CSV table of C-alpha atoms and ligand atoms in Angstrom, one decimal:
chain,number,residue,atom,x,y,z
A,169,MET,CA,-85.7,250.5,105.0
A,170,SER,CA,-86.8,251.8,101.7
A,171,GLU,CA,-88.7,255.1,101.7
A,172,LEU,CA,-92.2,255.2,100.2
A,173,LEU,CA,-91.8,255.5,96.5
A,174,ARG,CA,-94.4,256.6,93.9
A,175,PRO,CA,-94.8,253.7,91.4
A,176,THR,CA,-94.5,254.5,87.7
A,177,PHE,CA,-96.5,253.1,84.9
A,178,ASP,CA,-94.6,251.7,81.9
A,179,LEU,CA,-96.5,249.8,79.1
A,180,ASP,CA,-93.4,248.0,77.9
A,181,LEU,CA,-92.6,246.7,81.4
A,182,ILE,CA,-96.2,245.6,81.8
A,183,GLU,CA,-96.0,243.7,78.6
A,184,ARG,CA,-92.9,241.8,79.9
A,185,TYR,CA,-93.6,241.4,83.6
A,186,GLY,CA,-97.4,241.9,84.0
A,187,GLY,CA,-98.2,238.2,83.4
A,188,GLU,CA,-99.4,235.6,85.9
A,189,GLY,CA,-98.1,235.3,89.4
A,190,PRO,CA,-99.2,234.2,92.9
A,191,ARG,CA,-100.4,236.9,95.3
A,192,TYR,CA,-98.1,235.5,98.0
A,193,THR,CA,-100.6,235.6,100.8
A,194,SER,CA,-98.6,232.6,101.9
A,195,TYR,CA,-95.5,230.8,100.8
A,196,PRO,CA,-95.7,228.0,99.7
A,197,THR,CA,-99.0,229.0,98.1
A,198,ALA,CA,-102.2,227.0,98.7
A,199,VAL,CA,-101.6,225.2,95.4
A,200,GLN,CA,-99.0,223.1,97.2
A,201,PHE,CA,-101.2,222.0,100.1
A,202,SER,CA,-101.5,218.3,100.4
A,203,ASP,CA,-104.4,216.1,101.7
A,204,ARG,CA,-101.9,214.2,103.8
A,205,PHE,CA,-102.1,217.1,106.2
A,206,GLY,CA,-105.2,216.5,108.4
A,207,PRO,CA,-106.8,217.3,111.8
A,208,GLU,CA,-104.0,215.6,113.8
A,209,ALA,CA,-101.4,217.7,112.1
A,210,LEU,CA,-103.2,220.9,113.0
A,211,LEU,CA,-103.7,219.9,116.6
A,212,GLY,CA,-100.0,218.8,116.8
A,213,ALA,CA,-99.0,222.3,115.4
A,214,ILE,CA,-101.1,224.0,118.1
A,215,ASP,CA,-99.5,221.9,120.9
A,216,GLU,CA,-96.1,222.6,119.6
A,217,SER,CA,-96.8,226.4,119.5
A,218,ASN,CA,-97.9,226.3,123.1
A,219,ARG,CA,-94.6,224.8,124.1
A,220,LEU,CA,-92.6,227.7,122.7
A,221,PRO,CA,-90.8,229.8,125.4
A,222,ILE,CA,-93.1,232.7,124.5
A,223,PRO,CA,-96.1,231.4,122.5
A,224,PRO,CA,-97.2,234.0,120.0
A,225,ASP,CA,-100.6,235.8,120.4
A,226,LEU,CA,-103.3,235.0,118.0
A,227,SER,CA,-105.1,236.3,115.0
A,228,LEU,CA,-108.6,234.9,114.4
A,229,TYR,CA,-110.4,234.5,111.1
A,230,VAL,CA,-114.0,233.4,110.6
A,231,HIS,CA,-115.3,232.6,107.1
A,232,VAL,CA,-119.0,233.3,106.8
A,233,PRO,CA,-119.8,231.6,103.5
A,234,PHE,CA,-123.3,232.9,102.6
A,235,CYS,CA,-124.4,235.5,100.1
A,236,SER,CA,-127.9,236.2,99.1
A,237,SER,CA,-127.1,236.7,95.4
A,238,PRO,CA,-124.1,235.9,93.2
A,239,CYS,CA,-121.8,238.7,91.9
A,240,PHE,CA,-120.7,237.3,88.6
A,241,TYR,CA,-117.0,238.2,89.0
A,242,CYS,CA,-116.7,236.4,92.3
A,243,GLY,CA,-113.9,234.0,92.9
A,244,CYS,CA,-114.6,233.4,96.6
A,245,ASN,CA,-115.8,230.3,98.3
A,246,ARG,CA,-119.5,231.1,98.9
A,247,VAL,CA,-122.9,229.6,99.2
A,248,ILE,CA,-125.8,231.5,97.6
A,249,THR,CA,-128.9,231.2,99.7
A,250,ARG,CA,-131.8,233.2,101.1
A,251,SER,CA,-132.7,230.6,103.7
A,252,PRO,CA,-133.6,232.3,107.0
A,253,SER,CA,-132.2,229.4,109.0
A,254,ALA,CA,-128.8,229.3,107.3
A,255,GLY,CA,-127.2,231.8,109.7
A,256,ASP,CA,-128.4,230.0,112.9
A,257,GLU,CA,-127.3,226.6,111.6
A,258,PHE,CA,-123.9,228.0,110.7
A,259,LEU,CA,-123.4,229.6,114.2
A,260,ALA,CA,-124.4,226.3,115.8
A,261,THR,CA,-121.7,224.4,113.8
A,262,LEU,CA,-119.2,227.2,114.4
A,263,GLU,CA,-119.8,226.9,118.2
A,264,ARG,CA,-118.9,223.2,118.0
A,265,GLU,CA,-115.9,223.9,115.9
A,266,LEU,CA,-114.7,226.5,118.5
A,267,ASP,CA,-115.2,224.0,121.3
A,268,LEU,CA,-113.0,221.5,119.4
A,269,ILE,CA,-110.1,223.9,118.9
A,270,ALA,CA,-110.2,226.9,121.3
A,271,PRO,CA,-109.4,224.8,124.4
A,272,ARG,CA,-106.2,223.5,122.7
A,273,PHE,CA,-104.6,227.0,122.9
A,274,ASP,CA,-102.9,228.1,126.1
A,275,ALA,CA,-105.5,230.4,127.8
A,276,ASP,CA,-103.1,233.3,128.1
A,277,ARG,CA,-102.5,233.7,124.4
A,278,ARG,CA,-104.5,236.8,123.5
A,279,ILE,CA,-106.4,237.7,120.4
A,280,ARG,CA,-104.8,240.7,118.8
A,281,GLN,CA,-106.6,240.6,115.5
A,282,LEU,CA,-110.0,239.3,114.3
A,283,HIS,CA,-111.3,239.4,110.7
A,284,LEU,CA,-114.7,238.2,109.5
A,285,GLY,CA,-114.6,237.5,105.8
A,286,GLY,CA,-116.7,235.6,103.3
A,287,GLY,CA,-119.0,235.2,101.5
A,288,THR,CA,-120.7,238.1,103.2
A,289,PRO,CA,-120.3,238.4,107.0
A,290,THR,CA,-123.2,240.8,107.1
A,291,PHE,CA,-125.4,238.1,105.6
A,292,LEU,CA,-125.7,237.4,109.3
A,293,SER,CA,-128.0,239.9,111.1
A,294,VAL,CA,-126.4,242.2,113.6
A,295,ASP,CA,-127.9,240.1,116.4
A,296,GLN,CA,-126.3,237.0,114.9
A,297,LEU,CA,-123.0,238.8,114.6
A,298,ALA,CA,-123.3,239.9,118.3
A,299,HIS,CA,-123.9,236.2,119.2
A,300,LEU,CA,-120.8,235.2,117.1
A,301,MET,CA,-118.7,237.8,119.1
A,302,ASP,CA,-120.0,236.3,122.3
A,303,LEU,CA,-119.0,232.8,121.2
A,304,LEU,CA,-115.5,234.0,120.4
A,305,ARG,CA,-115.1,236.1,123.6
A,306,SER,CA,-116.3,233.3,125.8
A,307,ARG,CA,-113.5,231.0,124.4
A,308,PHE,CA,-110.6,233.4,123.8
A,309,ARG,CA,-109.0,236.3,125.7
A,310,PHE,CA,-109.1,239.4,123.5
A,311,ALA,CA,-106.4,242.1,123.8
A,312,ARG,CA,-107.8,245.5,124.8
A,313,ASP,CA,-106.4,247.2,121.8
A,314,GLY,CA,-107.1,244.4,119.3
A,315,GLU,CA,-108.0,245.1,115.7
A,316,LEU,CA,-111.5,243.7,115.1
A,317,GLY,CA,-112.6,244.0,111.5
A,318,LEU,CA,-115.2,242.7,109.1
A,319,GLU,CA,-116.2,242.9,105.5
A,320,VAL,CA,-119.4,244.7,104.8
A,321,ASP,CA,-121.7,244.5,101.8
A,322,PRO,CA,-123.4,247.9,101.7
A,323,ARG,CA,-126.6,246.3,100.5
A,324,THR,CA,-127.0,244.4,103.7
A,325,VAL,CA,-126.5,247.0,106.6
A,326,ASP,CA,-128.1,250.3,107.2
A,327,PRO,CA,-126.5,253.1,109.2
A,328,ALA,CA,-128.2,251.9,112.5
A,329,GLY,CA,-126.6,248.5,111.8
A,330,ILE,CA,-123.2,250.0,111.3
A,331,LYS,CA,-123.6,251.7,114.7
A,332,ARG,CA,-124.4,248.4,116.3
A,333,LEU,CA,-121.5,246.7,114.7
A,334,HIS,CA,-119.3,249.3,116.4
A,335,GLU,CA,-121.0,248.8,119.7
A,336,ILE,CA,-120.4,245.1,119.7
A,337,GLY,CA,-116.7,245.7,119.3
A,338,PHE,CA,-115.7,246.0,115.6
A,339,ASN,CA,-113.3,248.9,115.0
A,340,ARG,CA,-112.4,248.2,111.4
A,341,ILE,CA,-114.6,248.0,108.4
A,342,SER,CA,-114.0,247.0,104.8
A,343,ILE,CA,-116.7,247.9,102.3
A,344,GLY,CA,-117.1,246.2,98.9
A,345,VAL,CA,-117.9,248.9,96.4
A,346,GLN,CA,-116.3,247.6,93.2
A,347,ASP,CA,-117.9,250.1,90.8
A,348,LEU,CA,-120.6,252.7,91.1
A,349,ASP,CA,-121.6,252.8,87.4
A,350,PRO,CA,-125.2,251.3,87.2
A,351,ALA,CA,-124.5,249.6,83.9
A,352,VAL,CA,-121.5,247.8,85.3
A,353,GLN,CA,-123.4,246.9,88.4
A,354,GLN,CA,-126.1,245.3,86.3
A,355,ALA,CA,-123.6,243.4,84.2
A,356,VAL,CA,-122.0,241.9,87.4
A,357,ASN,CA,-125.3,241.4,89.3
A,358,ARG,CA,-124.3,243.6,92.2
A,359,VAL,CA,-126.5,246.7,92.3
A,360,HIS,CA,-126.3,249.3,95.0
A,361,ASP,CA,-126.6,253.0,94.5
A,362,THR,CA,-124.1,255.6,95.5
A,363,ALA,CA,-126.2,257.0,98.3
A,364,VAL,CA,-126.1,253.7,100.1
A,365,VAL,CA,-122.3,253.5,99.9
A,366,SER,CA,-122.0,257.1,101.0
A,367,ALA,CA,-124.4,256.5,103.9
A,368,THR,CA,-122.4,253.3,105.0
A,369,ILE,CA,-119.1,255.2,105.0
A,370,GLY,CA,-120.7,258.2,106.7
A,371,ALA,CA,-122.2,256.1,109.4
A,372,ALA,CA,-118.9,254.2,110.0
A,373,ARG,CA,-117.0,257.5,110.3
A,374,ALA,CA,-119.6,259.1,112.6
A,375,VAL,CA,-119.6,256.3,115.1
A,376,GLY,CA,-115.8,256.2,115.2
A,377,PHE,CA,-114.5,253.2,113.3
A,378,ASP,CA,-110.6,253.4,113.5
A,379,SER,CA,-110.2,252.4,109.9
A,380,ILE,CA,-112.5,252.4,106.9
A,381,SER,CA,-111.4,250.5,103.8
A,382,VAL,CA,-113.0,250.3,100.4
A,383,ASP,CA,-112.5,247.8,97.6
A,384,LEU,CA,-112.7,248.7,93.9
A,385,ILE,CA,-112.3,246.3,91.0
A,386,TYR,CA,-111.1,247.3,87.5
A,387,GLY,CA,-111.5,245.1,84.4
A,388,LEU,CA,-115.3,244.4,84.9
A,389,PRO,CA,-117.7,244.2,82.0
A,390,LEU,CA,-118.9,247.5,80.5
A,391,GLN,CA,-116.3,249.5,82.4
A,392,THR,CA,-115.0,252.6,80.6
A,393,THR,CA,-112.3,255.1,81.6
A,394,THR,CA,-114.8,257.8,82.1
A,395,GLY,CA,-117.2,255.7,84.1
A,396,PHE,CA,-114.6,254.3,86.4
A,397,ALA,CA,-113.1,257.8,86.8
A,398,GLN,CA,-116.4,259.0,88.2
A,399,THR,CA,-116.4,256.1,90.7
A,400,VAL,CA,-112.9,257.1,91.8
A,401,GLU,CA,-113.9,260.8,92.2
A,402,ILE,CA,-116.8,259.8,94.4
A,403,MET,CA,-114.6,257.5,96.5
A,404,LEU,CA,-112.0,260.3,96.9
A,405,SER,CA,-114.7,262.6,98.1
A,406,LEU,CA,-115.6,260.0,100.8
A,407,LYS,CA,-111.9,259.6,101.8
A,408,PRO,CA,-111.7,256.0,103.0
A,409,ASP,CA,-108.5,255.4,105.0
A,410,ARG,CA,-107.5,252.5,102.8
A,411,LEU,CA,-108.4,251.7,99.2
A,412,SER,CA,-107.8,248.5,97.3
A,413,LEU,CA,-107.8,248.5,93.5
A,414,PHE,CA,-108.2,244.9,92.4
A,415,ASN,CA,-107.5,243.7,88.9
A,416,TYR,CA,-110.4,241.5,87.9
A,417,ALA,CA,-109.1,238.0,86.9
A,418,HIS,CA,-111.4,236.5,84.3
A,419,LEU,CA,-110.8,232.8,85.0
A,420,PRO,CA,-114.2,231.1,84.1
A,421,HIS,CA,-112.5,227.7,83.9
A,422,LEU,CA,-111.7,228.0,87.6
A,423,PHE,CA,-114.8,230.0,88.8
A,424,LYS,CA,-118.1,228.8,87.3
A,425,GLY,CA,-120.0,232.0,88.2
A,426,GLN,CA,-117.7,234.0,85.9
A,427,THR,CA,-119.2,232.2,82.9
A,428,ARG,CA,-122.2,234.5,83.3
A,429,ILE,CA,-120.0,237.4,82.3
A,430,GLN,CA,-120.2,238.1,78.6
A,431,ASN,CA,-116.7,238.1,77.1
A,432,ASP,CA,-117.6,240.8,74.6
A,433,GLN,CA,-118.5,243.1,77.4
A,434,LEU,CA,-115.1,243.0,79.0
A,435,PRO,CA,-112.9,246.1,78.5
A,436,THR,CA,-110.1,245.6,76.0
A,437,PRO,CA,-106.6,245.2,77.5
A,438,SER,CA,-105.8,248.7,76.5
A,439,THR,CA,-108.9,250.2,78.2
A,440,LYS,CA,-108.2,248.2,81.3
A,441,LEU,CA,-104.6,249.5,81.4
A,442,ALA,CA,-105.9,253.1,80.9
A,443,ILE,CA,-108.3,252.7,83.8
A,444,PHE,CA,-105.5,251.4,85.9
A,445,ARG,CA,-103.1,254.1,84.9
A,446,ASN,CA,-105.6,256.9,85.4
A,447,THR,CA,-106.7,255.6,88.8
A,448,LEU,CA,-103.2,255.1,90.0
A,449,SER,CA,-102.2,258.7,89.2
A,450,ARG,CA,-105.4,260.1,90.6
A,451,LEU,CA,-105.0,258.2,93.9
A,452,LEU,CA,-101.3,259.2,94.3
A,453,ASP,CA,-102.1,262.9,93.3
A,454,SER,CA,-104.9,262.9,96.0
A,455,GLY,CA,-102.5,262.0,98.8
A,456,TYR,CA,-102.8,258.2,98.9
A,457,GLU,CA,-99.6,256.3,99.5
A,458,PHE,CA,-98.9,253.1,97.6
A,459,ILE,CA,-98.5,250.2,100.0
A,460,GLY,CA,-97.9,247.3,97.6
A,461,MET,CA,-99.7,245.4,94.8
A,462,ASP,CA,-103.2,246.8,94.8
A,463,HIS,CA,-103.3,248.6,98.2
A,464,PHE,CA,-103.3,252.3,98.9
A,465,ALA,CA,-103.7,254.2,102.2
A,466,LEU,CA,-103.8,257.8,103.5
A,467,PRO,CA,-100.6,259.0,105.3
A,468,GLY,CA,-102.1,258.8,108.8
A,469,ASP,CA,-103.1,255.1,108.4
A,470,SER,CA,-101.3,252.4,110.4
A,471,MET,CA,-100.5,250.6,107.2
A,472,VAL,CA,-98.5,253.5,105.8
A,473,GLN,CA,-96.5,253.6,109.1
A,474,ALA,CA,-96.0,249.8,109.0
A,475,ARG,CA,-94.8,250.1,105.4
A,476,ALA,CA,-92.4,252.8,106.3
A,477,ASN,CA,-90.9,251.2,109.4
A,478,GLY,CA,-90.7,247.7,108.1
A,479,THR,CA,-93.4,246.0,110.2
A,480,LEU,CA,-95.8,245.3,107.3
A,481,VAL,CA,-96.5,241.6,106.7
A,482,ARG,CA,-98.4,239.4,104.2
A,483,ASN,CA,-101.1,237.0,105.4
A,484,PHE,CA,-104.3,235.4,104.0
A,485,GLN,CA,-106.1,238.7,104.2
A,486,GLY,CA,-103.4,240.5,102.1
A,487,TYR,CA,-101.2,243.1,103.7
A,488,SER,CA,-101.4,243.4,107.5
A,489,THR,CA,-99.8,245.5,110.2
A,490,HIS,CA,-99.6,242.6,112.7
A,491,GLY,CA,-96.6,240.2,112.3
A,492,GLY,CA,-95.6,237.3,114.5
A,493,LEU,CA,-99.0,236.0,115.3
A,494,ASP,CA,-100.4,232.5,114.9
A,495,LEU,CA,-103.6,232.6,112.8
A,496,ILE,CA,-106.4,230.3,113.7
A,497,SER,CA,-109.4,230.2,111.3
A,498,PHE,CA,-112.9,228.8,111.4
A,499,GLY,CA,-115.6,228.1,108.9
A,500,PRO,CA,-115.6,226.3,105.5
A,501,SER,CA,-112.4,226.7,103.4
A,502,ALA,CA,-110.7,228.9,106.1
A,503,ILE,CA,-106.9,228.6,106.3
A,504,SER,CA,-104.9,228.6,109.6
A,505,GLN,CA,-101.2,229.2,110.0
A,506,ILE,CA,-99.7,227.9,113.2
A,507,GLY,CA,-95.9,228.3,113.2
A,508,ASP,CA,-94.8,226.7,110.0
A,509,SER,CA,-97.9,224.8,109.4
A,510,PHE,CA,-100.8,225.7,107.1
A,511,ALA,CA,-104.1,224.0,107.6
A,512,GLN,CA,-107.2,224.4,105.4
A,513,ASN,CA,-110.7,223.4,106.3
A,514,GLN,CA,-113.1,221.5,104.1
A,515,ARG,CA,-114.3,223.8,101.4
A,516,LYS,CA,-117.9,222.7,101.1
A,517,LEU,CA,-120.3,223.8,103.8
A,518,GLN,CA,-121.7,220.2,104.1
A,519,ASP,CA,-118.3,218.6,104.4
A,520,TRP,CA,-117.2,221.2,107.0
A,521,ARG,CA,-120.4,220.6,109.0
A,522,MET,CA,-120.1,216.8,108.8
A,523,ALA,CA,-116.5,216.8,110.0
A,524,VAL,CA,-117.3,219.1,112.9
A,525,GLU,CA,-120.4,217.1,113.9
A,526,GLN,CA,-118.2,214.0,114.0
A,527,GLY,CA,-116.2,215.7,116.6
A,528,GLN,CA,-113.0,216.5,114.8
A,529,PRO,CA,-111.4,219.7,113.2
A,530,ALA,CA,-112.5,220.1,109.6
A,531,THR,CA,-108.9,220.3,108.3
A,532,CYS,CA,-108.6,218.5,105.0
A,533,ARG,CA,-105.3,219.8,103.5
A,534,GLY,CA,-102.3,221.8,104.3
A,535,LEU,CA,-98.5,221.5,104.7
A,536,THR,CA,-95.6,222.1,107.1
A,537,ARG,CA,-92.9,224.3,105.7
A,538,THR,CA,-89.4,222.9,105.2
A,539,THR,CA,-86.4,224.9,106.1
A,540,ASP,CA,-86.0,225.9,102.4
A,541,ASP,CA,-89.7,227.0,102.4
A,542,ARG,CA,-89.0,229.2,105.5
A,543,VAL,CA,-86.1,231.0,103.9
A,544,ARG,CA,-87.9,231.6,100.7
A,545,ALA,CA,-91.0,232.7,102.5
A,546,ASP,CA,-89.0,235.2,104.5
A,547,ILE,CA,-87.4,236.6,101.3
A,548,ILE,CA,-90.7,236.8,99.4
A,549,GLU,CA,-92.3,238.7,102.4
A,550,ARG,CA,-89.4,241.1,102.5
A,551,VAL,CA,-89.7,241.9,98.8
A,552,MET,CA,-93.5,242.2,99.0
A,553,CYS,CA,-93.6,244.3,102.1
A,554,THR,CA,-90.4,246.4,102.2
A,555,GLY,CA,-89.3,246.4,98.6
A,556,GLU,CA,-85.8,245.6,99.7
A,557,LEU,CA,-83.5,242.7,100.5
A,558,VAL,CA,-80.3,242.8,102.6
A,559,TYR,CA,-78.6,239.4,102.2
A,560,GLN,CA,-77.0,239.7,105.6
A,561,GLU,CA,-80.3,239.9,107.4
A,562,VAL,CA,-81.4,236.6,105.8
A,563,GLU,CA,-77.9,235.0,106.5
A,564,ARG,CA,-78.0,236.0,110.1
A,565,PHE,CA,-81.5,234.5,110.6
A,566,PHE,CA,-81.0,231.3,108.7
A,567,GLN,CA,-77.2,230.7,109.2
A,568,MET,CA,-76.5,230.3,105.5
A,569,SER,CA,-74.6,231.9,102.7
A,570,PHE,CA,-77.1,233.9,100.6
A,571,ARG,CA,-75.0,234.2,97.4
A,572,SER,CA,-74.2,230.5,97.1
A,573,TYR,CA,-77.7,229.3,98.1
A,574,PHE,CA,-79.4,231.6,95.7
A,575,SER,CA,-76.9,231.8,92.9
A,576,ALA,CA,-79.4,230.7,90.3
A,577,GLU,CA,-82.0,233.2,91.6
A,578,LEU,CA,-79.5,236.1,91.5
A,579,GLU,CA,-78.7,235.2,87.9
A,580,ARG,CA,-82.5,235.2,87.1
A,581,LEU,CA,-82.7,238.7,88.7
A,582,GLU,CA,-80.1,240.2,86.3
A,583,PRO,CA,-82.6,240.9,83.5
A,584,LEU,CA,-85.0,242.5,86.0
A,585,ALA,CA,-82.1,244.7,87.1
A,586,ASP,CA,-81.2,245.5,83.5
A,587,ASP,CA,-84.9,246.5,82.9
A,588,GLY,CA,-84.8,248.8,86.0
A,589,LEU,CA,-87.2,246.9,88.2
A,590,ILE,CA,-84.6,246.5,90.9
A,591,GLU,CA,-81.2,248.2,91.6
A,592,TRP,CA,-78.3,246.4,93.1
A,593,GLN,CA,-76.9,247.7,96.3
A,594,PRO,CA,-73.9,246.7,98.4
A,595,GLY,CA,-75.1,243.3,99.9
A,596,GLY,CA,-78.6,243.3,98.4
A,597,PHE,CA,-81.1,245.0,96.1
A,598,ARG,CA,-84.0,247.3,96.3
A,599,VAL,CA,-87.1,247.6,94.2
A,600,THR,CA,-87.2,250.8,92.2
A,601,ALA,CA,-90.3,253.1,91.5
A,602,ALA,CA,-90.5,251.3,88.1
A,603,GLY,CA,-90.5,247.9,89.8
A,604,LEU,CA,-93.2,248.6,92.5
A,605,MET,CA,-95.9,247.4,90.2
A,606,PHE,CA,-94.1,244.1,89.7
A,607,LEU,CA,-93.4,243.0,93.3
A,608,ARG,CA,-95.0,239.6,92.6
A,609,ALA,CA,-92.8,239.2,89.5
A,610,ILE,CA,-89.7,240.0,91.6
A,611,ALA,CA,-90.8,237.7,94.4
A,612,LYS,CA,-91.6,234.8,92.2
A,613,VAL,CA,-87.9,234.6,91.2
A,614,PHE,CA,-87.5,233.0,94.7
A,615,ASP,CA,-90.5,230.7,94.4
A,616,ALA,CA,-89.1,227.1,94.1
A,617,TYR,CA,-92.5,225.7,93.0
A,618,LEU,CA,-92.8,227.8,89.8
A,619,VAL,CA,-91.0,226.7,86.7
A,620,PRO,CA,-88.9,229.7,85.7
A,621,ASN,CA,-89.9,231.6,82.5
A,622,ARG,CA,-93.1,229.7,82.1
A,623,GLU,CA,-96.6,231.0,82.5
A,624,GLN,CA,-98.6,229.0,85.1
A,625,GLN,CA,-101.4,228.0,82.7
A,626,GLY,CA,-104.2,230.2,84.2
A,627,ARG,CA,-103.6,229.2,87.8
A,628,PHE,CA,-102.8,232.7,89.1
A,629,SER,CA,-104.2,236.1,88.3
A,630,ARG,CA,-102.3,238.7,86.2
A,631,ILE,CA,-99.8,240.9,88.1
A,632,VAL,CA,-101.0,244.0,86.2
B,930,SF4,S1,-118.2,239.1,95.6
B,930,SF4,FE1,-118.7,238.9,97.8
B,930,SF4,S2,-120.9,239.3,98.0
B,930,SF4,FE2,-120.5,238.9,95.8
B,930,SF4,S3,-120.9,236.7,95.6
B,930,SF4,FE3,-118.7,236.9,96.0
B,930,SF4,S4,-118.5,236.7,98.2
B,930,SF4,FE4,-120.6,237.1,97.8
């Protein structure tokens, strides 16, 4: 297993390899999902997983789609509303959806991980979230040491609310901060002052959340190197266990809300790169370890241990420490992964609700992986999570000859090796410190759905 390396920053390599690429939260990516995959296919996949000699335990995801105001940079599937009845109506439909699906799983399959994402899970009041937890607990068996996490918008919960979230069972919290500069916050329509963020993190620490994670975004309108450096310094003083540094992808043709961002307020590419370079070195100098892509964590965090011992995995929430689980997801647009099948729910709230009210799972698209997909998924996950590939390990698992199956891919890796992103080793290769920033560029060599050497016409975000 490769040791934890410190990524290096090289403008020339960014120029050549920093273009578009999938984030590989799944392989194949959601772009390949087909509407021929429907509710019956999902239920069939669940039945099949129950018949395995040892059915895997479960990870649960619930997508709470509501937000009370739009952040202009947002690319998530969300519904903007202030309707006081939206939360209760959502929970009523969710209960019906749970009743359609939960009984299909063998009762002894335990929940090891739960994540509430959105939208804004804390659009729901703490009482509504407690009700949601009751709905889940009455239908699934939760492991005692399960990781139960949720995303929190600091504008929506006060310290007393954070305490209650812990009391109802959440032990991980992810806080969307993005930027603390008031001008940037105005420009993206997400205004919260530093004291609120600091109080949220302080409360989460005081009540004993196992992990506190913070999201920052660079590349937002009106950002400057000095302004973002101040945000970073404040965050460092608050010491979250994990920190994500997302690259804002300005794709207004895909996300209508982004048309409200003024192009002339976006930082120039060179300012954006300077922000990224400065933040990267500041985080590493302050003791954060690089996990992969945009994720950093303090040395004591379970993600650092997982990265070091090879148990880190990719899933729809990004990097995760829990491998080998089936993922079952609820709510509009939520994606499940059961064995080799991916199933996505109707994206629109009304369509999701209508499907559930008609008494069937809201699955509207998905796919079942072929053997070729499975091999490539395994390789891509190894590259993204361990930064290393040992051909024999793949050969042993899939009973194939790596060099002949992937001769074209190995040829396409040559220029990356010449540029120092990877180094060949006996029977494999490893990602170098220079290549760590480009894990997606290395992984995409093995993606059979991408046309080599061609940009994907604005479908994916930039790698750096
Ligand atoms: S960024 Fe989060 S809070 Fe803002 S609109 Fe999107 S989903 Fe809602």
